[in-house]
PDB file of C-alpha atoms in Angstrom:
ATOM      1  CA  UNK A 383     -21.614   4.889  10.954  1.00  0.00           C
ATOM      2  CA  UNK A 384     -23.425   2.660  13.240  1.00  0.00           C
ATOM      3  CA  UNK A 385     -25.097   3.326  16.425  1.00  0.00           C
ATOM      4  CA  UNK A 386     -24.315   0.692  19.641  1.00  0.00           C
ATOM      5  CA  UNK A 387     -27.388  -2.600  19.423  1.00  0.00           C
ATOM      6  CA  UNK A 388     -30.225  -0.979  20.929  1.00  0.00           C
ATOM      7  CA  UNK A 389     -30.405   2.415  19.392  1.00  0.00           C
ATOM      8  CA  UNK A 390     -32.156   2.023  16.065  1.00  0.00           C
ATOM      9  CA  UNK A 391     -32.290   5.633  13.690  1.00  0.00           C
ATOM     10  CA  UNK A 392     -34.988   5.314  10.905  1.00  0.00           C
ATOM     11  CA  UNK A 393     -36.177   8.565   8.609  1.00  0.00           C
ATOM     12  CA  UNK A 394     -38.710   8.986   5.991  1.00  0.00           C
ATOM     13  CA  UNK A 395     -39.808  11.619   3.550  1.00  0.00           C
ATOM     14  CA  UNK A 396     -43.282  14.134   4.767  1.00  0.00           C
ATOM     15  CA  UNK A 397     -45.619  13.630   2.014  1.00  0.00           C
ATOM     16  CA  UNK A 398     -46.419  17.439   0.824  1.00  0.00           C
ATOM     17  CA  UNK A 399     -49.256  18.029   2.572  1.00  0.00           C
ATOM     18  CA  UNK A 400     -49.340  15.572   5.434  1.00  0.00           C
ATOM     19  CA  UNK A 401     -48.314  16.259   8.774  1.00  0.00           C
ATOM     20  CA  UNK A 402     -45.117  15.664  10.094  1.00  0.00           C
ATOM     21  CA  UNK A 403     -46.312  14.855  13.054  1.00  0.00           C
ATOM     22  CA  UNK A 404     -48.162  11.462  11.832  1.00  0.00           C
ATOM     23  CA  UNK A 405     -45.217  10.634  10.063  1.00  0.00           C
ATOM     24  CA  UNK A 406     -42.474  10.897  12.956  1.00  0.00           C
ATOM     25  CA  UNK A 407     -44.741   8.876  15.039  1.00  0.00           C
ATOM     26  CA  UNK A 408     -45.607   5.901  12.744  1.00  0.00           C
ATOM     27  CA  UNK A 409     -41.705   5.813  12.304  1.00  0.00           C
ATOM     28  CA  UNK A 410     -40.815   5.517  16.337  1.00  0.00           C
ATOM     29  CA  UNK A 411     -44.423   2.504  16.211  1.00  0.00           C
ATOM     30  CA  UNK A 412     -42.153   0.476  13.492  1.00  0.00           C
ATOM     31  CA  UNK A 413     -39.228   1.354  15.736  1.00  0.00           C
ATOM     32  CA  UNK A 414     -41.110   0.266  18.869  1.00  0.00           C
ATOM     33  CA  UNK A 415     -44.055  -1.975  18.258  1.00  0.00           C
ATOM     34  CA  UNK A 416     -46.865  -2.551  20.762  1.00  0.00           C
ATOM     35  CA  UNK A 417     -45.209   1.412  22.520  1.00  0.00           C
ATOM     36  CA  UNK A 418     -47.493   4.017  23.167  1.00  0.00           C
ATOM     37  CA  UNK A 419     -46.310   8.139  22.379  1.00  0.00           C
ATOM     38  CA  UNK A 420     -47.471  10.731  24.498  1.00  0.00           C
ATOM     39  CA  UNK A 421     -46.197  14.762  24.605  1.00  0.00           C
ATOM     40  CA  UNK A 422     -46.822  17.146  27.230  1.00  0.00           C
ATOM     41  CA  UNK A 423     -45.237  20.500  27.610  1.00  0.00           C
ATOM     42  CA  UNK A 424     -44.109  21.710  31.233  1.00  0.00           C
ATOM     43  CA  UNK A 425     -45.186  24.985  30.505  1.00  0.00           C
ATOM     44  CA  UNK A 426     -48.815  24.924  28.597  1.00  0.00           C
ATOM     45  CA  UNK A 427     -49.693  21.800  28.138  1.00  0.00           C
ATOM     46  CA  UNK A 428     -49.884  21.313  25.129  1.00  0.00           C
ATOM     47  CA  UNK A 429     -49.603  18.418  23.280  1.00  0.00           C
ATOM     48  CA  UNK A 430     -46.150  18.594  22.478  1.00  0.00           C
ATOM     49  CA  UNK A 431     -42.631  18.740  23.766  1.00  0.00           C
ATOM     50  CA  UNK A 432     -40.200  15.897  24.983  1.00  0.00           C
ATOM     51  CA  UNK A 433     -41.763  12.198  23.843  1.00  0.00           C
ATOM     52  CA  UNK A 434     -42.787   9.414  26.749  1.00  0.00           C
ATOM     53  CA  UNK A 435     -42.865   6.090  26.062  1.00  0.00           C
ATOM     54  CA  UNK A 436     -45.487   3.679  27.469  1.00  0.00           C
ATOM     55  CA  UNK A 437     -45.176   0.005  26.529  1.00  0.00           C
ATOM     56  CA  UNK A 438     -41.586  -0.137  26.294  1.00  0.00           C
ATOM     57  CA  UNK A 439     -38.583   0.538  28.107  1.00  0.00           C
ATOM     58  CA  UNK A 440     -36.938   2.800  25.750  1.00  0.00           C
ATOM     59  CA  UNK A 441     -36.520   6.156  24.669  1.00  0.00           C
ATOM     60  CA  UNK A 442     -37.672   8.071  21.535  1.00  0.00           C
ATOM     61  CA  UNK A 443     -36.856  10.960  20.258  1.00  0.00           C
ATOM     62  CA  UNK A 444     -37.216  13.175  17.036  1.00  0.00           C
ATOM     63  CA  UNK A 445     -36.769  15.487  15.191  1.00  0.00           C
ATOM     64  CA  UNK A 446     -37.306  17.356  12.039  1.00  0.00           C
ATOM     65  CA  UNK A 447     -35.588  18.856   8.583  1.00  0.00           C
ATOM     66  CA  UNK A 448     -37.072  20.139   5.474  1.00  0.00           C
ATOM     67  CA  UNK A 449     -39.421  17.292   3.738  1.00  0.00           C
ATOM     68  CA  UNK A 450     -37.798  14.675   6.158  1.00  0.00           C
ATOM     69  CA  UNK A 451     -39.313  13.479  10.051  1.00  0.00           C
ATOM     70  CA  UNK A 452     -36.406  11.519  11.859  1.00  0.00           C
ATOM     71  CA  UNK A 453     -37.182   9.390  14.110  1.00  0.00           C
ATOM     72  CA  UNK A 454     -34.199   6.742  17.174  1.00  0.00           C
ATOM     73  CA  UNK A 455     -34.918   4.904  19.751  1.00  0.00           C
ATOM     74  CA  UNK A 456     -33.081   3.447  22.595  1.00  0.00           C
ATOM     75  CA  UNK A 457     -33.932   0.270  24.164  1.00  0.00           C
ATOM     76  CA  UNK A 458     -33.086   0.393  27.766  1.00  0.00           C
ATOM     77  CA  UNK A 459     -31.964   3.715  28.409  1.00  0.00           C
ATOM     78  CA  UNK A 460     -34.364   6.739  30.441  1.00  0.00           C
ATOM     79  CA  UNK A 461     -32.975   9.495  27.602  1.00  0.00           C
ATOM     80  CA  UNK A 462     -31.498  10.469  24.129  1.00  0.00           C
ATOM     81  CA  UNK A 463     -30.699  12.653  22.139  1.00  0.00           C
ATOM     82  CA  UNK A 464     -31.871  13.560  18.127  1.00  0.00           C
ATOM     83  CA  UNK A 465     -31.516  16.310  15.788  1.00  0.00           C
ATOM     84  CA  UNK A 466     -31.327  16.897  11.715  1.00  0.00           C
ATOM     85  CA  UNK A 467     -29.790  19.338  10.298  1.00  0.00           C
ATOM     86  CA  UNK A 468     -29.363  19.864   6.697  1.00  0.00           C
ATOM     87  CA  UNK A 469     -26.028  20.724   5.585  1.00  0.00           C
ATOM     88  CA  UNK A 470     -26.633  23.782   3.826  1.00  0.00           C
ATOM     89  CA  UNK A 471     -28.314  25.531   7.029  1.00  0.00           C
ATOM     90  CA  UNK A 472     -26.737  29.032   6.616  1.00  0.00           C
ATOM     91  CA  UNK A 473     -25.964  31.564   9.666  1.00  0.00           C
ATOM     92  CA  UNK A 474     -25.987  29.536  12.455  1.00  0.00           C
ATOM     93  CA  UNK A 475     -23.057  31.578  13.914  1.00  0.00           C
ATOM     94  CA  UNK A 476     -26.157  33.478  14.863  1.00  0.00           C
ATOM     95  CA  UNK A 477     -27.277  31.127  16.800  1.00  0.00           C
ATOM     96  CA  UNK A 478     -24.729  29.588  17.721  1.00  0.00           C
ATOM     97  CA  UNK A 479     -21.798  31.672  19.668  1.00  0.00           C
ATOM     98  CA  UNK A 480     -19.698  28.205  20.101  1.00  0.00           C
ATOM     99  CA  UNK A 481     -18.570  29.666  16.552  1.00  0.00           C
ATOM    100  CA  UNK A 482     -17.448  32.500  17.426  1.00  0.00           C
ATOM    101  CA  UNK A 483     -15.041  33.748  19.281  1.00  0.00           C
ATOM    102  CA  UNK A 484     -16.085  34.364  23.117  1.00  0.00           C
ATOM    103  CA  UNK A 485     -17.471  36.722  24.837  1.00  0.00           C
ATOM    104  CA  UNK A 486     -16.454  38.337  28.120  1.00  0.00           C
ATOM    105  CA  UNK A 487     -18.688  35.593  29.786  1.00  0.00           C
ATOM    106  CA  UNK A 488     -17.234  32.643  28.298  1.00  0.00           C
ATOM    107  CA  UNK A 489     -14.175  32.440  30.334  1.00  0.00           C
ATOM    108  CA  UNK A 490     -15.549  28.708  32.024  1.00  0.00           C
ATOM    109  CA  UNK A 491     -16.307  27.415  27.704  1.00  0.00           C
ATOM    110  CA  UNK A 492     -13.299  25.273  26.481  1.00  0.00           C
ATOM    111  CA  UNK A 493     -10.683  26.978  24.686  1.00  0.00           C
ATOM    112  CA  UNK A 494     -11.811  27.700  20.562  1.00  0.00           C
ATOM    113  CA  UNK A 495      -9.489  24.480  19.036  1.00  0.00           C
ATOM    114  CA  UNK A 496     -11.940  22.609  22.474  1.00  0.00           C
ATOM    115  CA  UNK A 497     -15.435  23.056  21.325  1.00  0.00           C
ATOM    116  CA  UNK A 498     -16.487  20.901  18.641  1.00  0.00           C
ATOM    117  CA  UNK A 499     -14.121  18.588  15.835  1.00  0.00           C
ATOM    118  CA  UNK A 500     -16.993  18.434  13.248  1.00  0.00           C
ATOM    119  CA  UNK A 501     -14.086  17.277  10.398  1.00  0.00           C
ATOM    120  CA  UNK A 502     -13.713  20.788   9.475  1.00  0.00           C
ATOM    121  CA  UNK A 503     -15.743  20.265   6.164  1.00  0.00           C
ATOM    122  CA  UNK A 504     -18.132  23.019   4.965  1.00  0.00           C
ATOM    123  CA  UNK A 505     -21.097  21.008   7.135  1.00  0.00           C
ATOM    124  CA  UNK A 506     -19.140  21.610  10.102  1.00  0.00           C
ATOM    125  CA  UNK A 507     -21.156  24.017  11.444  1.00  0.00           C
ATOM    126  CA  UNK A 508     -24.474  21.774  10.766  1.00  0.00           C
ATOM    127  CA  UNK A 509     -22.988  19.500  12.858  1.00  0.00           C
ATOM    128  CA  UNK A 510     -21.818  21.151  15.530  1.00  0.00           C
ATOM    129  CA  UNK A 511     -25.271  22.558  15.744  1.00  0.00           C
ATOM    130  CA  UNK A 512     -27.380  18.784  14.927  1.00  0.00           C
ATOM    131  CA  UNK A 513     -24.579  17.540  18.108  1.00  0.00           C
ATOM    132  CA  UNK A 514     -26.112  20.918  20.540  1.00  0.00           C
ATOM    133  CA  UNK A 515     -29.014  20.394  19.810  1.00  0.00           C
ATOM    134  CA  UNK A 516     -28.903  16.523  20.114  1.00  0.00           C
ATOM    135  CA  UNK A 517     -27.306  16.850  23.922  1.00  0.00           C
ATOM    136  CA  UNK A 518     -30.023  19.193  24.457  1.00  0.00           C
ATOM    137  CA  UNK A 519     -33.213  17.595  23.147  1.00  0.00           C
ATOM    138  CA  UNK A 520     -31.071  13.778  25.553  1.00  0.00           C
ATOM    139  CA  UNK A 521     -31.037  16.914  29.177  1.00  0.00           C
ATOM    140  CA  UNK A 522     -34.255  17.835  28.703  1.00  0.00           C
ATOM    141  CA  UNK A 523     -34.443  20.984  28.892  1.00  0.00           C
ATOM    142  CA  UNK A 524     -33.661  21.707  24.807  1.00  0.00           C
ATOM    143  CA  UNK A 525     -33.228  25.400  23.917  1.00  0.00           C
ATOM    144  CA  UNK A 526     -33.745  26.639  27.280  1.00  0.00           C
ATOM    145  CA  UNK A 527     -30.303  26.003  27.766  1.00  0.00           C
ATOM    146  CA  UNK A 528     -28.014  28.824  26.327  1.00  0.00           C
ATOM    147  CA  UNK A 529     -26.172  26.729  23.406  1.00  0.00           C
ATOM    148  CA  UNK A 530     -22.974  28.430  24.500  1.00  0.00           C
ATOM    149  CA  UNK A 531     -22.971  25.909  27.580  1.00  0.00           C
ATOM    150  CA  UNK A 532     -22.510  22.657  25.649  1.00  0.00           C
ATOM    151  CA  UNK A 533     -18.902  22.021  25.519  1.00  0.00           C
ATOM    152  CA  UNK A 534     -17.863  19.483  22.748  1.00  0.00           C
ATOM    153  CA  UNK A 535     -14.721  17.213  22.823  1.00  0.00           C
ATOM    154  CA  UNK A 536     -14.291  14.652  20.079  1.00  0.00           C
ATOM    155  CA  UNK A 537     -12.281  13.245  16.294  1.00  0.00           C
ATOM    156  CA  UNK A 538     -14.173  11.518  13.992  1.00  0.00           C
ATOM    157  CA  UNK A 539     -17.836  10.163  14.082  1.00  0.00           C
ATOM    158  CA  UNK A 540     -17.790  10.128  18.368  1.00  0.00           C
ATOM    159  CA  UNK A 541     -17.639  12.534  20.430  1.00  0.00           C
ATOM    160  CA  UNK A 542     -18.587  13.883  24.318  1.00  0.00           C
ATOM    161  CA  UNK A 543     -19.960  16.431  25.719  1.00  0.00           C
ATOM    162  CA  UNK A 544     -21.116  18.524  28.804  1.00  0.00           C
ATOM    163  CA  UNK A 545     -23.695  21.551  29.527  1.00  0.00           C
ATOM    164  CA  UNK A 546     -21.366  24.194  31.862  1.00  0.00           C
ATOM    165  CA  UNK A 547     -22.405  25.980  34.435  1.00  0.00           C
ATOM    166  CA  UNK A 548     -23.538  29.378  33.343  1.00  0.00           C
ATOM    167  CA  UNK A 549     -20.783  31.612  34.332  1.00  0.00           C
ATOM    168  CA  UNK A 550     -22.886  34.122  35.334  1.00  0.00           C
ATOM    169  CA  UNK A 551     -25.146  32.007  37.931  1.00  0.00           C
ATOM    170  CA  UNK A 552     -22.924  28.568  38.727  1.00  0.00           C
ATOM    171  CA  UNK A 553     -25.131  25.296  38.820  1.00  0.00           C
ATOM    172  CA  UNK A 554     -29.296  25.523  39.263  1.00  0.00           C
ATOM    173  CA  UNK A 555     -30.345  23.170  41.895  1.00  0.00           C
ATOM    174  CA  UNK A 556     -32.376  21.431  39.480  1.00  0.00           C
ATOM    175  CA  UNK A 557     -29.629  20.847  37.375  1.00  0.00           C
ATOM    176  CA  UNK A 558     -27.394  18.156  39.888  1.00  0.00           C
ATOM    177  CA  UNK A 559     -24.511  17.023  39.000  1.00  0.00           C
ATOM    178  CA  UNK A 560     -23.257  17.558  35.479  1.00  0.00           C
ATOM    179  CA  UNK A 561     -23.831  14.853  33.552  1.00  0.00           C
ATOM    180  CA  UNK A 562     -21.308  13.748  30.359  1.00  0.00           C
ATOM    181  CA  UNK A 563     -23.291  12.606  27.335  1.00  0.00           C
ATOM    182  CA  UNK A 564     -21.310  10.554  24.425  1.00  0.00           C
ATOM    183  CA  UNK A 565     -23.076  10.532  21.033  1.00  0.00           C
ATOM    184  CA  UNK A 566     -22.613   9.810  16.654  1.00  0.00           C
ATOM    185  CA  UNK A 567     -22.117  11.880  13.817  1.00  0.00           C
ATOM    186  CA  UNK A 568     -24.915   9.950  11.477  1.00  0.00           C
ATOM    187  CA  UNK A 569     -25.093  11.337   7.730  1.00  0.00           C
ATOM    188  CA  UNK A 570     -29.079  10.988   7.297  1.00  0.00           C
ATOM    189  CA  UNK A 571     -31.115  11.998   3.784  1.00  0.00           C
ATOM    190  CA  UNK A 572     -29.343  13.541   0.769  1.00  0.00           C
ATOM    191  CA  UNK A 573     -27.291  16.335   2.647  1.00  0.00           C
ATOM    192  CA  UNK A 574     -28.418  15.896   5.315  1.00  0.00           C
ATOM    193  CA  UNK A 575     -26.689  15.508   8.661  1.00  0.00           C
ATOM    194  CA  UNK A 576     -27.838  13.937  12.206  1.00  0.00           C
ATOM    195  CA  UNK A 577     -26.726  13.604  16.114  1.00  0.00           C
ATOM    196  CA  UNK A 578     -27.603  10.832  18.717  1.00  0.00           C
ATOM    197  CA  UNK A 579     -26.805  11.783  22.144  1.00  0.00           C
ATOM    198  CA  UNK A 580     -27.130   9.688  25.752  1.00  0.00           C
ATOM    199  CA  UNK A 581     -26.194   9.943  28.784  1.00  0.00           C
ATOM    200  CA  UNK A 582     -22.567   8.403  29.121  1.00  0.00           C
ATOM    201  CA  UNK A 583     -23.547   6.432  32.527  1.00  0.00           C
ATOM    202  CA  UNK A 584     -25.548   4.536  30.129  1.00  0.00           C
ATOM    203  CA  UNK A 585     -22.412   2.361  29.502  1.00  0.00           C
ATOM    204  CA  UNK A 586     -22.545   2.459  25.701  1.00  0.00           C
TER     205      UNK A 586
END
C-alpha cells in the first residue's frame, strides 16, 4: 500500500532500555528536518499527548508497539492519526465492542457487516482496532470517545470512517458537524499492522 504524496511513514526498533519517545522524536526529525515538536496534555498539562509541529506546515502522529516506534508526517495537513497493533493482539473484543454483537444502546451504529472490512484474516481484529484508534487520534480526542462510535467502511486497503453521535446524548456542541476521515491500511514491522487516517476534507 502506498500513501498519498506528502504523507510519509517510518519506523525504527527501540533499543533495549532506550526511551521510546527519543526514538519517535528522531523519526519525526528525519521526516520533517528543521521542525520542532512539542506536546501538552490538555488534562494534566504534562509533556505528552498530541504532538504539535513548529517550523513546518505539517501534522504528525506516533504510535508504539512492543520493540518499535512508528511515526507519520503529513505535509500541508492539520490532522493525522497513526496506530500500530500486533497482528496477534488478543482481547480486542473487550476494548472494541464493535467486534461483538451490538447492545441496546448501539442503535445508531451501522449494521455488523458495515463495521469494517479488514480482510477476514486472523489479523482482522488488529486491523479494525488500528483503524479506529488512528481515527480517534486524528480527531484529537483519542479514547475519551467510545470506540463503538467509530463507523468504518471500506474495501481493500483504503476506507472511510465517521465518529457517530452518542446514541444516548447526541452530538455535543464541541463536536460540531460530523467529520469524515479517510484511511489506509499498511504493513509495518514483522507481525505489526498499521493504519493512518486524515480528514477527508483535505482532498487526498
